[in-house]
Amino acid sequence: MKFGYFDDQKREYVITTPRTPYPWINYLGTQGFFSLISNTAGGYCFYKDARLRRITRYRYNNVPIDMGGRYFYINDNGTIWNPGWSPVKTELDGYECRHGMGYTIITGKKNGLKAEVTFFVPQDYNGEVQQVVLTNESNATKSFKLFSFVEWCLWDAQDDCTNFQRNFSTGRVEVKGSTIYHKTEYRDRRNHFAFYTVNDSIDGYDTDRDSFIGLYNGFHNPEAVINGKATNSFADGWSPIASHYKEITLAAGETKTLVFILGYVEMPQAEKFEADGKTINKVVANAMIEKYNTPEKVKQGMAELRAAWDKLLGVLNVTTPNDKVDRMVNIWNQYQCMVTFNLSRSASYFESGIGRGMGFRDSNQDILGFVHQVPDRARERIIDIASTQLKDGGCYHQYQPLTKKGNADIGGDFSDDPLWMILSVSAYIKETGDWSILNEMVPYDNDMSVAETMLKHLDVSFYHIVNNLGPHGLPLAMRADWNDCINLSCYSDTPGESFQTYTNPKFKNEGGYSKIAESVMVATLFTYTGPNYVAILKHLGKDDEAAKAQAEIDKMKENVMKYAFDGDWFLRAYDATGAKMGSKECEEGKIFIEPQGFAVMSEIGKAEGADIKTLNSIDKYLNTKFGLVLNNPCFTKYYIQYGEISTYPGGYKENAGIFTHNNAWIICAEAYAGRGDKAFEYYSKIAPAFTEETSDIHKTEPYVYGQMIGGKDAGSDIGQTGKNFGQGKNSWLTGTAAWNMVAISQYILGIAPDFDGLRVDPSIPAEWDGFKATRQFRGATYNITIKNPNHVNKGVISMIVDGKAVSGNIIPVLEAGSHDVVVTLG
Ligand code: GLC
Ligand code: GLC
């Protein structure tokens, strides 16, 4: 069942009922000011850091769901409704929500009155603009009352929902004309405030929540709205809000447009106040208000936003025989990659914004998805991340976006982390040809006095793996590898211990983790990423170092084949007792997904057919109708030696859930091995546009990836096997976005930046006649036509660039301008 449809022309998903199976959200903002907005206008805003600078309040895990947002209430002679249906939930005569690129338009109709609200954050602007267009579609004059509403958060979102003994006494506001200012702590230690304004006179306001809503009422029945009049309340502690009240009369057919702005302002310390030393100096706020206070200015702001997205999405554009592929590649997957760039894993409807900082591995992988869109910002990001690396090649697992410092309470020793940086730096160079990043002086642990070149950072990353091998010559597993929930040194039997960072006394003397437990996944990730490092060294003429690194890769491959090939697939790990994990010999968890794709793409044991055997085993044991499960059979009891993984019931998350992030690695591997049909089958099981038809099962947004889809075993431990099979969770902020962008664009469609040019090597469904793509690359535009006359999956037999045959399949770097490329498969 669907709850809307794609409008590809406008690059929008149009939701046609407010009762979606879960709130379906969008993100506004790309620089400093960010908003989350659901299809019923729920959500919140923050500036840069969702924890430390939360502007409006939101209640996670509330009953009913999705409470708190920017709400407009209309009281039309006793009929009270919201354009977005919630929170009053009066049945509407018409409802539509259009989530677009950085904006959302929600339209509601009731009793002949139409309210269309456009929400967006303009470019280079610290505020959310809300344009409300009210149209009387009836034949008679209409008089009604409009109330706006936002609830302020007292800045630190964590403190805001825990420290009530203080917070109930600190809330402060100011009202001037039609603008309500939130200035809690501005008098003393803060240099920032927020405001909510409307570009028209008002007939009243409220700034105190209990006066507006009523202590025993809810968002769905605020007293002031029911009474049809604001109370002009002035908050003094408790919970400050901002609500404008306006009486409106519209003749039949008449339209009235109001522009509301929710803004955030920082002031230099010396200029915080007016001469009286306590009134907010509003110079900056007024200039901000001035910028968007008319419909014409709003129109201009929307046009600029559209132009910005045209540019971001203009780098890669494809026309394939499948419109779902086109809408993923051209619009939604790229859009989601930008959102992960901006938000990392911090704030979504599943991530509360007060938990994690930026992940070392997460952010490096995210780069792969958006480096073509914003190469300069990717460069900056890479250097920020690399600055939290340690001199021995290890790294902080997370860092805080405001301070950019490594997060000491989480620490390091996640075995995969350094490798992702080799991948992100290579992706950056392949995209841009900017080798100078390697000469950049980058600190360790943010200490500039011990800075070394980026190239040296890659070196210590590579050798951090080589220098930390276990008994089989495979990388030590440490606290966790990519799979946060395989914690082979934890052995936790006490509630509340962190599986990732708890150091079991058993391993205290060994530095916190077992020197026996080894990760096959890190081994194959090493053999997959390592060749990039070798290629970089060769390019720089460092042949000896290249040969030395290559020898390590070769040795690793040998060790994997010797100690970690289980006959039909690769093992997952050796645990701290030296026992195999992910083997036929295991009772449960016999096969895991993570090491396999990288092994295939590193051609480990290819001569012996290990690649095809492995891919066939994945098909046989992990493939389901909704995607590939992470492991099989699922764990049905707690394996203390494995850590967090078996604490999840089977079918969820890392215990045999469909973890879409690593499905991409298999899609890449199938494409790499030339099995384009299989690659496409797996892709189409998880790509959101393809799950749209089953939105009732899938639940989360059909336009973006989620981290996880319930696996075939979901519910098996409670006698309800398959109950939540196919159900998505944790949408938006996931490495799946980047990896599936790589899988579809670089492996299936096969257009992949390489060090010396643009490689074209599609691995597509045989039934396709071909496809077209436009790719901007290092200053030139390539119009690429792929022909597949013999209906093969893979294999370039000819390439013609600007009318001339070129051997091989790498388009050389050409001068600026447009170039025609025709590639024939056969
Ligand atoms: C989450 C984490 C990511 C981890 C994955 C698997 O997506 O953000 O870092 O690799 O889970 O555990
Ligand atoms: C990742 C995993 C999650 C785990 C968490 C711990 O997000 O997906 O299952 O609980 O890491 O940090």
Coordinates of N, CA, C and O and ligand atoms in Angstrom, one line a residue, residues 345 356 361-362 482-485 654 659 661 707, ligand 1:
R345 N 25.2 11.1 12.4 CA 24.2 10.3 13.0 C 23.5 11.0 14.2 O 23.0 10.4 15.1
R356 N 25.1 10.8 20.1 CA 26.5 10.7 19.5 C 27.0 11.9 18.8 O 26.2 12.8 18.3
R361 N 34.4 6.3 11.7 CA 34.1 5.4 10.5 C 32.9 5.9 9.8 O 32.8 5.9 8.5
D362 N 31.9 6.4 10.5 CA 30.6 6.8 9.8 C 30.9 8.0 8.9 O 30.5 8.0 7.7
W482 N 33.5 -2.9 12.1 CA 32.4 -2.2 11.6 C 31.1 -2.5 12.4 O 30.3 -1.7 12.7
N483 N 31.0 -3.8 12.7 CA 29.8 -4.2 13.5 C 30.0 -3.9 15.0 O 30.8 -4.5 15.7
D484 N 29.4 -2.8 15.4 CA 29.5 -2.3 16.8 C 29.1 -3.4 17.8 O 29.4 -3.2 19.0
C485 N 28.4 -4.4 17.4 CA 27.8 -5.3 18.3 C 28.6 -6.6 18.3 O 28.1 -7.6 19.0
E654 N 21.7 -5.9 14.4 CA 22.9 -6.7 14.0 C 22.6 -8.2 14.2 O 23.5 -9.0 13.7
F659 N 20.5 -5.4 7.5 CA 21.3 -4.2 7.7 C 21.6 -3.7 6.4 O 22.5 -4.2 5.7
H661 N 23.1 -1.2 5.0 CA 24.5 -0.7 4.8 C 25.3 -1.8 4.2 O 26.0 -1.6 3.2
Q707 N 18.4 2.4 8.4 CA 19.6 1.5 8.8 C 19.2 0.1 8.7 O 20.0 -0.8 8.4
Ligands
GLC1 C1 25.5 1.9 13.1 C2 26.7 2.7 13.4 C3 27.9 2.2 12.5 C4 28.0 0.8 12.6 C5 26.8 0.0 12.4 C6 26.9 -1.5 12.6 O1 25.0 2.2 11.8 O2 26.5 4.1 13.1 O3 29.0 2.9 12.9 O4 29.1 0.4 11.8 O5 25.7 0.5 13.2 O6 27.0 -1.8 13.9

